[in-house]
Coordinates of C-alpha atoms and ligand atoms in Angstrom, one line a residue:
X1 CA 37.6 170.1 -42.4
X2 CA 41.1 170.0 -43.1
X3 CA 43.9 169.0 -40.3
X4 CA 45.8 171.7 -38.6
X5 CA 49.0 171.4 -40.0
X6 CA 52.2 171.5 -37.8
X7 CA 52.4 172.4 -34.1
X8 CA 49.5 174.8 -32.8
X9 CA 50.7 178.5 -31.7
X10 CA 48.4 179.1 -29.1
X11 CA 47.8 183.0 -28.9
X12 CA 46.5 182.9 -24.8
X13 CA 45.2 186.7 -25.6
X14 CA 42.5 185.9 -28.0
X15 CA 39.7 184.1 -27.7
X16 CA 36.9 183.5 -30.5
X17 CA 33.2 184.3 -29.5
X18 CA 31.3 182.4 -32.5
X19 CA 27.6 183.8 -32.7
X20 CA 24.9 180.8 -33.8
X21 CA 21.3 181.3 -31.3
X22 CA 19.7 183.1 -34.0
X23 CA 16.9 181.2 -35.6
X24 CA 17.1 182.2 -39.2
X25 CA 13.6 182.1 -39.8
X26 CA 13.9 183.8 -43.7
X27 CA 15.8 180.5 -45.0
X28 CA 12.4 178.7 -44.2
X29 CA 13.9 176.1 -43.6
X30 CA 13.6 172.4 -41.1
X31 CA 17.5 173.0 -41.1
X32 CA 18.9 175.2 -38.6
X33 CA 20.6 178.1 -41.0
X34 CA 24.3 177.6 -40.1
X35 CA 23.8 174.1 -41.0
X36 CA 22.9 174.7 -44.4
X37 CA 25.9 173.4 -46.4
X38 CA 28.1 175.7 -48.9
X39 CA 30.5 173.7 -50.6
X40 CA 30.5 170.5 -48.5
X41 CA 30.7 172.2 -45.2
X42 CA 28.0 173.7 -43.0
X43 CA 28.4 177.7 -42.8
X44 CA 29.1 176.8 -39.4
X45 CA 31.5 174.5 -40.3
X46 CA 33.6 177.1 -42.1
X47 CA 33.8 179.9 -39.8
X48 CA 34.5 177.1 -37.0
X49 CA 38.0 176.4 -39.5
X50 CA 38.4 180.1 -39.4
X51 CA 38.1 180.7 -35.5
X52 CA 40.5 178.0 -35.6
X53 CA 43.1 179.1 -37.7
X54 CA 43.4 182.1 -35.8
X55 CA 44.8 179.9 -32.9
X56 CA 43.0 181.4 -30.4
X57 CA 43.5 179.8 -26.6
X58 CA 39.9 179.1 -26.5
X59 CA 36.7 179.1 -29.3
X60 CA 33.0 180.0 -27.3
X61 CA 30.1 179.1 -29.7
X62 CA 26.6 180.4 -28.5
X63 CA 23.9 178.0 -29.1
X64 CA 19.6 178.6 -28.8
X65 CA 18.0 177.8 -31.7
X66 CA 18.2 173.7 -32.9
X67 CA 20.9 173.7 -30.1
X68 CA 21.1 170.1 -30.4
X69 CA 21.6 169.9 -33.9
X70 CA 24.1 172.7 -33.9
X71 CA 25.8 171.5 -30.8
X72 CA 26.5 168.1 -32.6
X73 CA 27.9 169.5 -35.6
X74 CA 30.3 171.8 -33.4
X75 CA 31.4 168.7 -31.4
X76 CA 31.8 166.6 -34.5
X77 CA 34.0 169.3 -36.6
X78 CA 36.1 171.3 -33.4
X79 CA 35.2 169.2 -30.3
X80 CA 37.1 171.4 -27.9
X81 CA 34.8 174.4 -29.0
X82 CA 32.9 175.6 -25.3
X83 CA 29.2 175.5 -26.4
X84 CA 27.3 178.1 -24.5
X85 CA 24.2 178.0 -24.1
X86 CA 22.1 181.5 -24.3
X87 CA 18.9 182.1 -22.4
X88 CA 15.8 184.0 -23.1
X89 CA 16.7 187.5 -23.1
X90 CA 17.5 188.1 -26.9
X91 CA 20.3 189.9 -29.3
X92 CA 23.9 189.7 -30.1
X93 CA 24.8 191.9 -26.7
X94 CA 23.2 188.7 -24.3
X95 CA 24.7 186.1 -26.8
X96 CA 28.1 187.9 -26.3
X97 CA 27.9 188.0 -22.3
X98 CA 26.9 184.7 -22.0
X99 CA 29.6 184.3 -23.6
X100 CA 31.9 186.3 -21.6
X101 CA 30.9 184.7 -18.5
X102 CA 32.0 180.8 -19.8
X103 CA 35.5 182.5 -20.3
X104 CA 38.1 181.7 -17.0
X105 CA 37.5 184.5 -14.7
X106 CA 41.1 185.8 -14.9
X107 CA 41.6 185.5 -18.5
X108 CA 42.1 189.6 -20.0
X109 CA 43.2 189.4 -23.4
X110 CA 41.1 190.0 -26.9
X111 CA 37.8 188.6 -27.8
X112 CA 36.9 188.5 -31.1
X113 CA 33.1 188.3 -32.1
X114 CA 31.9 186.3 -35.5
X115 CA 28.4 185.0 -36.9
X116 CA 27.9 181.4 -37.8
X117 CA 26.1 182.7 -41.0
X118 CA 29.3 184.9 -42.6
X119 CA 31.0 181.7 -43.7
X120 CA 33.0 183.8 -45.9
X121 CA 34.7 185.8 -43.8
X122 CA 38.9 184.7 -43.6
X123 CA 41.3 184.3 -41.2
X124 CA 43.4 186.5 -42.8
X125 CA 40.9 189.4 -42.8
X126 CA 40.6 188.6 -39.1
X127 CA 44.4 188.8 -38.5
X128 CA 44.7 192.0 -40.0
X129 CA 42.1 193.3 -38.1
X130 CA 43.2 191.9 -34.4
X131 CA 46.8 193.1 -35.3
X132 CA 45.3 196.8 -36.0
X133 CA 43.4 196.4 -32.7
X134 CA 46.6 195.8 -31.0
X135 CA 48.8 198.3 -32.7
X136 CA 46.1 201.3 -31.7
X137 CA 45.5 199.8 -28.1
X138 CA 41.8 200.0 -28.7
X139 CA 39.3 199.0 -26.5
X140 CA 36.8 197.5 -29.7
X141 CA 37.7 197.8 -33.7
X142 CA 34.4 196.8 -35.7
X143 CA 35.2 195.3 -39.2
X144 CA 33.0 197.3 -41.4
X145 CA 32.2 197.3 -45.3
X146 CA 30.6 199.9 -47.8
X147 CA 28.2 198.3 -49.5
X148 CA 25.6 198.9 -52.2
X149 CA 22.1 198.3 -50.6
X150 CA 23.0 199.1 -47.0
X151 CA 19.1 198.1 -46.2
X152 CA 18.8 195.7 -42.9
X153 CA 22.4 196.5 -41.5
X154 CA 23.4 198.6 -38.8
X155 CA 25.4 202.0 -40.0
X156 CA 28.3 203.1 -38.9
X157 CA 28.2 206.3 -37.7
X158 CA 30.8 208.7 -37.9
X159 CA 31.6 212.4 -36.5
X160 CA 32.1 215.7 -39.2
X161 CA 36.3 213.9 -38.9
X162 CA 35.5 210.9 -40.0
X163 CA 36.2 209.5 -36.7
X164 CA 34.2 206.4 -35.6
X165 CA 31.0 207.6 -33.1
X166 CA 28.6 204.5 -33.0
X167 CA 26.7 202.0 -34.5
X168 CA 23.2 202.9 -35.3
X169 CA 20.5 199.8 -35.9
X170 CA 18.4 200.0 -39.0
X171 CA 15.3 199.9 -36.9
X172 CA 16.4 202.8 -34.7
X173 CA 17.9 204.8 -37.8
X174 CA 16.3 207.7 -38.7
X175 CA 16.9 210.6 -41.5
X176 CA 20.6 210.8 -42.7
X177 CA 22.2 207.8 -40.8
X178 CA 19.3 205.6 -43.3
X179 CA 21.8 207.3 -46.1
X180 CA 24.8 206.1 -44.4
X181 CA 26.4 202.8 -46.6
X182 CA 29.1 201.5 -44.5
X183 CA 27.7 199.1 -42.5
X184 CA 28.4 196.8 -39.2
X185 CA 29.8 193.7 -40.8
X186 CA 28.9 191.7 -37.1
X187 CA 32.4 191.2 -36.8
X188 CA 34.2 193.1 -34.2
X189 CA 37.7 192.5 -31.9
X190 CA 37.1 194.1 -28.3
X191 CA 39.1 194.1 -24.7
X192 CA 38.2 191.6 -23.0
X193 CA 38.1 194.4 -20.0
X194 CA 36.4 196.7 -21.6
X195 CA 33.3 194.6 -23.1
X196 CA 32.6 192.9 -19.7
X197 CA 32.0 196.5 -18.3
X198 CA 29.8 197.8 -20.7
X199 CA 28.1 194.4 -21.5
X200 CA 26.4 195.0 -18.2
X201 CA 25.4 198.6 -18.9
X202 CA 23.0 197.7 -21.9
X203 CA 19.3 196.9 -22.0
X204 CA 16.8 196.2 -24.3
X205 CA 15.1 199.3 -24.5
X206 CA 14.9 199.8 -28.5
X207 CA 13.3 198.9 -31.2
X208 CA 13.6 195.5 -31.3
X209 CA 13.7 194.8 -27.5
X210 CA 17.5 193.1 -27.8
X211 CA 20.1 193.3 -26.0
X212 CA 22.5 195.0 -28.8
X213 CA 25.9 194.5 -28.8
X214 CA 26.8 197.5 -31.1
X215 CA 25.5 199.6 -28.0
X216 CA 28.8 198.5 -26.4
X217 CA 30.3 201.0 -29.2
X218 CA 28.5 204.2 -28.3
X219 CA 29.2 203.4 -24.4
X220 CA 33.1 203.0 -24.7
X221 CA 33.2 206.0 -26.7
X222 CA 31.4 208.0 -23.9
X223 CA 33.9 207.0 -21.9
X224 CA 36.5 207.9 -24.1
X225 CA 37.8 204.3 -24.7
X226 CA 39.4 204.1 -28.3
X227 CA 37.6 202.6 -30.8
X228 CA 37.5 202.3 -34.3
X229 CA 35.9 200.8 -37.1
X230 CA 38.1 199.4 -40.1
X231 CA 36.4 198.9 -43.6
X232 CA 36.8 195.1 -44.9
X233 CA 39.1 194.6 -48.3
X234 CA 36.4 193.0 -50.4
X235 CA 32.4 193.9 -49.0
X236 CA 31.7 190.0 -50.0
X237 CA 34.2 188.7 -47.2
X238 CA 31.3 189.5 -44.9
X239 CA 28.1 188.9 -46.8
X240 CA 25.8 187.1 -44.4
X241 CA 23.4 184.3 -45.3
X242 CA 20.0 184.5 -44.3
X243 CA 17.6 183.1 -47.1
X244 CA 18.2 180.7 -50.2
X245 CA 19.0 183.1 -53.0
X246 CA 22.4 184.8 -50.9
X247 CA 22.9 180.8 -50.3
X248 CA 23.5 180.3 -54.0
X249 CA 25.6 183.8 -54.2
X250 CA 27.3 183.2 -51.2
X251 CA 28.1 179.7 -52.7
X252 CA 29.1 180.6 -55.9
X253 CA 31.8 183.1 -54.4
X254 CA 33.2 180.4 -52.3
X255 CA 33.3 178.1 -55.4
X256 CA 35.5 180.8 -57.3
X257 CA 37.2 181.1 -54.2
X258 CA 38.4 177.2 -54.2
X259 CA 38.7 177.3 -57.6
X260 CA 41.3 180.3 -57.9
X261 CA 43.5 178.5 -55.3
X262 CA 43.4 175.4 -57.0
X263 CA 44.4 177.4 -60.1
X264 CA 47.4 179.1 -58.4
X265 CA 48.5 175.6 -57.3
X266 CA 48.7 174.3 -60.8
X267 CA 45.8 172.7 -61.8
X268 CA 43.5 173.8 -65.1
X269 CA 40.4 174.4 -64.8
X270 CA 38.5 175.1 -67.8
X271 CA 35.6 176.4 -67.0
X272 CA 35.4 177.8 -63.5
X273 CA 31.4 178.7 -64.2
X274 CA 30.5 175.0 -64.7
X275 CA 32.7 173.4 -62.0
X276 CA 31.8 173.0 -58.4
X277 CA 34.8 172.2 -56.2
X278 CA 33.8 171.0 -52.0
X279 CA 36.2 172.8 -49.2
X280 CA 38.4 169.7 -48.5
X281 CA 39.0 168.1 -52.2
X282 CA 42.9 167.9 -52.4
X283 CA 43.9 168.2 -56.7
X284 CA 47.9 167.7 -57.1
X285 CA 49.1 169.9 -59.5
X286 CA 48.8 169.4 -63.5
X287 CA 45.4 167.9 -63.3
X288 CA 43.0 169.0 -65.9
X289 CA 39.0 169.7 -64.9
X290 CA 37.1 169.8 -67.9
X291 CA 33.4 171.6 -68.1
X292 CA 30.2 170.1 -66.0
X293 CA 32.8 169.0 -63.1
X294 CA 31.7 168.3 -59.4
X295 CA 34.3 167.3 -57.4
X296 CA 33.0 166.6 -53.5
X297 CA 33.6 165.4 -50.3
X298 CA 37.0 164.0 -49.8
X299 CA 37.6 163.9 -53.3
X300 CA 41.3 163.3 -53.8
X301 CA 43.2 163.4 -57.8
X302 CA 46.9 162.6 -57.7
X303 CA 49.2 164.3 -61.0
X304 CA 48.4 164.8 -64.7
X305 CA 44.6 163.1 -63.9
X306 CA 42.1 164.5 -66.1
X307 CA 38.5 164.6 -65.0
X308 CA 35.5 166.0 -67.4
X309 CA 33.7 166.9 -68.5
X310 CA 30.5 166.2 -67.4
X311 CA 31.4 164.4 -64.3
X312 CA 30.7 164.3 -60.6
X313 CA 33.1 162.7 -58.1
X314 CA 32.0 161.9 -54.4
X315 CA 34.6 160.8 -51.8
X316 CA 36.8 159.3 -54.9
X317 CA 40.5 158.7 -55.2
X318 CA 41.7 158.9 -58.8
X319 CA 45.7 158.1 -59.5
X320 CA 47.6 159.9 -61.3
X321 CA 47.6 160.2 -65.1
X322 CA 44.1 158.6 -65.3
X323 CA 41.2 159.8 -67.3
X324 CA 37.5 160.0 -66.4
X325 CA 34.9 161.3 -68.6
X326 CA 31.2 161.9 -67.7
X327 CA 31.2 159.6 -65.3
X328 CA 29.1 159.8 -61.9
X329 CA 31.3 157.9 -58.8
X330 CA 31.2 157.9 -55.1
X331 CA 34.0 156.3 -53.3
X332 CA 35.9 154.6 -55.9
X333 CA 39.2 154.6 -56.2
X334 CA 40.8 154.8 -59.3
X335 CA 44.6 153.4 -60.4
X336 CA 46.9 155.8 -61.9
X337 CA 46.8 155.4 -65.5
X338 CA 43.3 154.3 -65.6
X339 CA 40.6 155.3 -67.9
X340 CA 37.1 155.4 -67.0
X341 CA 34.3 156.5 -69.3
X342 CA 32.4 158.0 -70.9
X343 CA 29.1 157.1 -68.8
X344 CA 30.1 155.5 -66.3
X345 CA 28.9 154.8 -63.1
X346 CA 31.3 153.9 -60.4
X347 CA 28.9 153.2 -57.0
X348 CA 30.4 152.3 -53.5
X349 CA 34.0 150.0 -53.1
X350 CA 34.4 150.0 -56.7
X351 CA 38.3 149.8 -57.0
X352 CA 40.0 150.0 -60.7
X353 CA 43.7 148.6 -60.8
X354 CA 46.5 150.9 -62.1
X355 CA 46.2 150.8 -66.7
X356 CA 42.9 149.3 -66.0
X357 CA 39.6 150.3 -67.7
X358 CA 36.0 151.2 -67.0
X359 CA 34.4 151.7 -69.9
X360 CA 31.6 152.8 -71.8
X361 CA 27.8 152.4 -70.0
X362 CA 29.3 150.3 -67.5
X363 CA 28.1 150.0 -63.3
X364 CA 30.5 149.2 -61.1
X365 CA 29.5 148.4 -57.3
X366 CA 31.4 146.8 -54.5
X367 CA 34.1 145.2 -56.7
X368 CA 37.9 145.3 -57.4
X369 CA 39.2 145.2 -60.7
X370 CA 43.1 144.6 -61.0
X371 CA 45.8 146.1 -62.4
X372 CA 45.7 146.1 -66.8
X373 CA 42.1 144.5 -66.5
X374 CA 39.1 145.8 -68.5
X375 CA 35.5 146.2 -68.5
X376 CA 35.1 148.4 -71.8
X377 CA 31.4 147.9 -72.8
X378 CA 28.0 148.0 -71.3
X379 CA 28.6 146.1 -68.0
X380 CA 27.5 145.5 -64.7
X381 CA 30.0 144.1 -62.4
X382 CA 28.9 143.9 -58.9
X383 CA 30.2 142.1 -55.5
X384 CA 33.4 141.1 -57.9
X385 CA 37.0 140.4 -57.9
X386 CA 39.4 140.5 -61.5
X387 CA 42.5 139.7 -61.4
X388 CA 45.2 141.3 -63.6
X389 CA 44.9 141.9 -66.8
X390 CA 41.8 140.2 -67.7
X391 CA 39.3 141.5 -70.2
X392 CA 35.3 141.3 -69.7
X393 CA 33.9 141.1 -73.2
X394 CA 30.7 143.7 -74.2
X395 CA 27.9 143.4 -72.2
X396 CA 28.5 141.0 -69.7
X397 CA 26.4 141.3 -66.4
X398 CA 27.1 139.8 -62.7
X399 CA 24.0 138.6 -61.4
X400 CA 25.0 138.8 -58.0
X401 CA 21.2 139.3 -56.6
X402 CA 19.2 135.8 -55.7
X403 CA 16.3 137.9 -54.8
X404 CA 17.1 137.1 -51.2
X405 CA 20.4 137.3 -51.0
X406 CA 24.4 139.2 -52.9
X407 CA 27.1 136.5 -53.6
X408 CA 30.6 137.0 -55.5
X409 CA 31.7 136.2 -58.9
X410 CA 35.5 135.6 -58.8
X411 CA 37.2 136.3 -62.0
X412 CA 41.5 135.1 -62.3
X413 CA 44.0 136.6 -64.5
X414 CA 44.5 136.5 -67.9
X415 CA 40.7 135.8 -68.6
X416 CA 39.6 136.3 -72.0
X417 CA 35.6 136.1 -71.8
X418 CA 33.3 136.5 -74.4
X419 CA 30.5 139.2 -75.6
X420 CA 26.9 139.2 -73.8
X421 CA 27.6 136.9 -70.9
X422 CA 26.1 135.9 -67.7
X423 CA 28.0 134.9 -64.5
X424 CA 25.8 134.1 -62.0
X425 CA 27.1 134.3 -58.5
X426 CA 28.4 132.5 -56.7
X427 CA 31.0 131.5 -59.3
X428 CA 34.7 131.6 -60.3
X429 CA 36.1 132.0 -63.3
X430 CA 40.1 130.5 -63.0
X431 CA 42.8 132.4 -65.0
X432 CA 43.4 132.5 -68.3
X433 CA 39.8 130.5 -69.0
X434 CA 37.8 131.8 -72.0
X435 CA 34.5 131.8 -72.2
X436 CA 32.3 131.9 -76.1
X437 CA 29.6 134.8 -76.4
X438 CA 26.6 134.3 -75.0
X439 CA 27.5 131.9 -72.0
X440 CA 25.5 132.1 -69.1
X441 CA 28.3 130.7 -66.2
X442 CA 26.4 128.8 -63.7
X443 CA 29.3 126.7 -62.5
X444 CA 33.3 127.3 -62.0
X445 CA 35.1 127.8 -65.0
X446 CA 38.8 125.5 -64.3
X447 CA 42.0 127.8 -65.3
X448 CA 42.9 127.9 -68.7
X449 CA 39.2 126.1 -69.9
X450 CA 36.7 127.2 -72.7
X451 CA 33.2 127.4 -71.6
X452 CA 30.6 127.4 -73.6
X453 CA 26.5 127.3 -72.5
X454 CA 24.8 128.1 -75.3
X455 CA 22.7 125.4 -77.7
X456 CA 24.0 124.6 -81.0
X457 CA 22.7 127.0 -83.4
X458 CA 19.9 125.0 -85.7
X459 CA 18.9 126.7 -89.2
X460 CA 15.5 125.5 -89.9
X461 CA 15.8 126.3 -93.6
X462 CA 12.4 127.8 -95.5
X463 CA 10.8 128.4 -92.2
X464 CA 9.8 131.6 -93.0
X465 CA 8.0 131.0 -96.3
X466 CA 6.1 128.1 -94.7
X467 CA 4.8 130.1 -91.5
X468 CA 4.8 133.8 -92.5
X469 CA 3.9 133.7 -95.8
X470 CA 3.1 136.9 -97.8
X471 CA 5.4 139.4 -95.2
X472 CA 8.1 141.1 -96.5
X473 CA 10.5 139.0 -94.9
X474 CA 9.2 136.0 -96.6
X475 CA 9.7 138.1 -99.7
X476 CA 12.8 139.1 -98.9
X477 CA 14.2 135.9 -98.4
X478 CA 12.7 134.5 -101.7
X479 CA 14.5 137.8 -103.5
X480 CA 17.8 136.7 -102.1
X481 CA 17.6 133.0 -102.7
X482 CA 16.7 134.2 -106.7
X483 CA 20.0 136.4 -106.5
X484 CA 22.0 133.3 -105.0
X485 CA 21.0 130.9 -107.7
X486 CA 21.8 133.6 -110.4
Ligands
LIG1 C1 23.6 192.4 -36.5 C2 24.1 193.8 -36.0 C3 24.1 194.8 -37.2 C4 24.9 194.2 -38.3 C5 24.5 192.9 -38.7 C6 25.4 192.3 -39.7 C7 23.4 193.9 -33.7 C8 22.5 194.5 -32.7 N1 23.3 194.3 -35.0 O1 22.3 192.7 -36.9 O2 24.7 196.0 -36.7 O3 24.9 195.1 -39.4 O4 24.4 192.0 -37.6 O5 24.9 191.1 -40.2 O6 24.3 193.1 -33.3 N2 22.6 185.9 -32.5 C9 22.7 185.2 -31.3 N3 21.8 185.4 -30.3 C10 20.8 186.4 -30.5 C11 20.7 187.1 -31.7 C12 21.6 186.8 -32.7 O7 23.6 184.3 -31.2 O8 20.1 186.5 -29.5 C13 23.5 185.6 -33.6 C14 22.8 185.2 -34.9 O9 22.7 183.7 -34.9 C15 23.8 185.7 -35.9 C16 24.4 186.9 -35.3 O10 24.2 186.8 -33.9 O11 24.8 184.7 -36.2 C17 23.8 188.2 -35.8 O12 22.4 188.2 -35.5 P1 21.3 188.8 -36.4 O13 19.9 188.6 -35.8 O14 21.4 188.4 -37.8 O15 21.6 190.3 -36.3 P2 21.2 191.5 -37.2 O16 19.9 192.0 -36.8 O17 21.3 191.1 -38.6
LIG2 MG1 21.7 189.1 -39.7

């Protein structure tokens, strides 16, 4: 989640009521729901940055279902969040008065009231609606939305002039309210005052047998209270999550939403279809994303990088100007001016210099690689340490593995080693040693020394015609030895 920037402006009149006891039972899932991730943050997670960004003086979440689980993930991403637990009597009105009664007994500003499954839903959309609140003194101002298929929500109801009447559940809707598509969004600002005195006048007796908070409407307009309900800018700001397929949508629309800022803050994106940006991933401007791009977790690319295509990035840091092409890494951190690629894979603590190179088919693990130094062909360097601007030659493997046990291949500067070698750790290679193609290094390599392990090459001349007679090698051979005498 990212930092809260600058000093906090604590507004004392609001406080956040975050709803999360519902079970979620359609996501069939061993996950509670709000924990399911959408772009490398639980839903939970995302609403939690919202409550917080509205700076409220205090943040309530109410917990039931998974509590543990849920109460973990609240402590780890807002800790100062008030967890409240809710009891047995169900719906959104008992969440919200448990709620009510964790709040200091003296406090009598705003509440407002959001679901840990609308992880859309933005602080700005919530601003806009607390400062209407405000402006119109009303007791409670529902955010609505008109939607397509209103089927499952509750219906605003409204009198022959259009003024706001009630909420009426799906369950309990009959005839021409079932018509009715503006619908609750389950996000609502009320009076403190005014909720805690009507909170206590609802009961459960409907169709579901729930407390209903939307009940708290019909009650402060029968005591002519003002309230009002305000449709929402864009009806997918307060799309809900409850099973897998609105997971995807509702991800997808978060994705363009990451994207599009990134875009207005100067960086090209290709494809926006194909590339799948987390939350927190910080791109400086003039970077370039190519097609088939994942960028996750902490992700960080510093100016003029380009990444793609065909690449996924997990908590790496990639300097600026550097290129890296379908490549799959997780915490590596790249120089500026590096290229990496194509097909590479970058595992945990690999660390490339700045004009150094990862190149093609190569596996990097647990190893720094210094500045200018290259490892351009079909490598595995593991548990390793290059100097500067050394260069691995094609194919060369660490065996770092005993069977038992990892050790460390040290590598100087200025090392020119050959094609298809071994170095089998523990060893050190000193700088500016060379080593011939072929050499399996099983012991230190002095600075500035040639090392060569391989045996003399023996030609055992007519070999072939003596012990493979009648194969078309044999024939082969016999052809060119009648060419070379010719
Ligand atoms: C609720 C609204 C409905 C609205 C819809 C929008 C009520 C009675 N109805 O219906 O008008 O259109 O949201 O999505 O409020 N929760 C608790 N404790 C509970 C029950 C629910 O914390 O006992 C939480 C859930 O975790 C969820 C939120 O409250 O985050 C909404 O609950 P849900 O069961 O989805 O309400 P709906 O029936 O969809
Ligand atoms: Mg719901």
């Amino acid at each position: 989640m990212r930092k809260r920037e600058g000093k906090a402006m604590v507004d004392k009149n609001l406080a956040v009521i975050v709803l999360a006891a519902g079970e979620g039972t359609r996501m069939r899932s061993s996950r509670p729901k709000v924990l399911h991730p959408i772009a490398g943050l639980s839903m939970l997670g995302h609403v939690l940055a919202t409550a917080r960004s509205l700076e409220p003086s205090v943040v309530l979440t109410v917990v039931r279902h998974a509590r543990d689980a849920v109460a973990e993930e609240i402590s780890r991403l807002l800790p100062e969040t008030v967890v409240v637990d809710q009891d047995e009597i169900p719906g959104t009105g008992r969440a919200v008065e448990v709620a009510i009664a964790a709040l200091p007994k003296d406090y009598s500003g705003d509440v407002i009231v959001i679901s840990g499954d609308v992880p859309m839903l933005d602080a700005e959309t919530l601003t806009e609606l607390l400062r209407s609140h405000r402006e119109r003194g009303s007791a409670a101002t529902v955010l609505s939305a008109v939607i397509g298929d209103a089927n499952g929500y509750g219906r605003i109801v409204r009198g022959s002039d259009g003024s706001f009447d009630r909420i009426v559940e799906q369950k309990d809707a009959a005839g021409p309210e079932l018509e009715i598509t503006e619908i609750n969004s389950g996000s609502y600002v009320f009076r403190v005052s005014a909720l805690r005195a009507e909170l206590q006048k609802i009961g459960t007796k409907n169709a579901q047998g729930e407390k209903y908070l939307t009940d708290v409407i019909g009650l402060l307009k029968g005591d002519n209270e003002p309230v009002e309900a305000i449709p929402v800018r864009e009806s997918w700001l307060v799309a809900g999550v409850n099973d897998r397929a609105q997971l995807a949508e509702v991800g997808a629309r978060m994705n363009a939403r990451i994207i599009r800022r990134h875009q207005l803050a100067g960086v090209t994106i290709q494809d926006p279809a194909t590339t799948w940006i987390d939350a927190d991933v910080v791109i400086a401007e003039d970077v370039e994303i190519l097609p088939g791009t994942q960028l996750k977790g902490a992700t960080k690319i510093d100016r003029g990088a380009v990444i793609g295509p065909d690449t996924t990035l997990v908590d790496c840091e990639i300097g600026e100007g550097a290129t890296v092409k379908r490549t799959d890494g997780t915490l590596a951190v790249i120089g500026k001016g590096a290229s990496v690629g194509p097909w590479a894979y970058l595992r945990p603590n690999t660390v490339l210099g700045d004009e150094g190179k990862i190149g093609t088919f190569v596996e990097t693990k647990n190893s720094t690689i210094g500045y200018g130094s290259k490892v351009p062909h079909l490598s595995y360097i593991g548990d390793t340490e290059v100097g500067v601007q050394s260069n691995i030659g094609a194919g060369t493997i660490t065996a770092n593995y005993d069977g038992v046990k990892k050790h460390r291949t040290k590598v100087g500067s200025h090392v020119r080693s050959g094609s298809h070698n071994v170095f089998a750790a523990p060893v050190t290679i000193g700088d500016g040693a060379y080593t011939g193609a072929g050499t399996v290094v099983r012991k230190d390599v002095p600075p500035g020394a040639l090392a060569i392990s391989v045996a003399p090459q023996r030609n055992m001349v007519g070999w072939v015609a003596e012990n493979r007679p009648g194969t078309a090698a044999a024939e082969a051979a016999a052809e060119a030895e009648k060419t070379d005498q010719a």
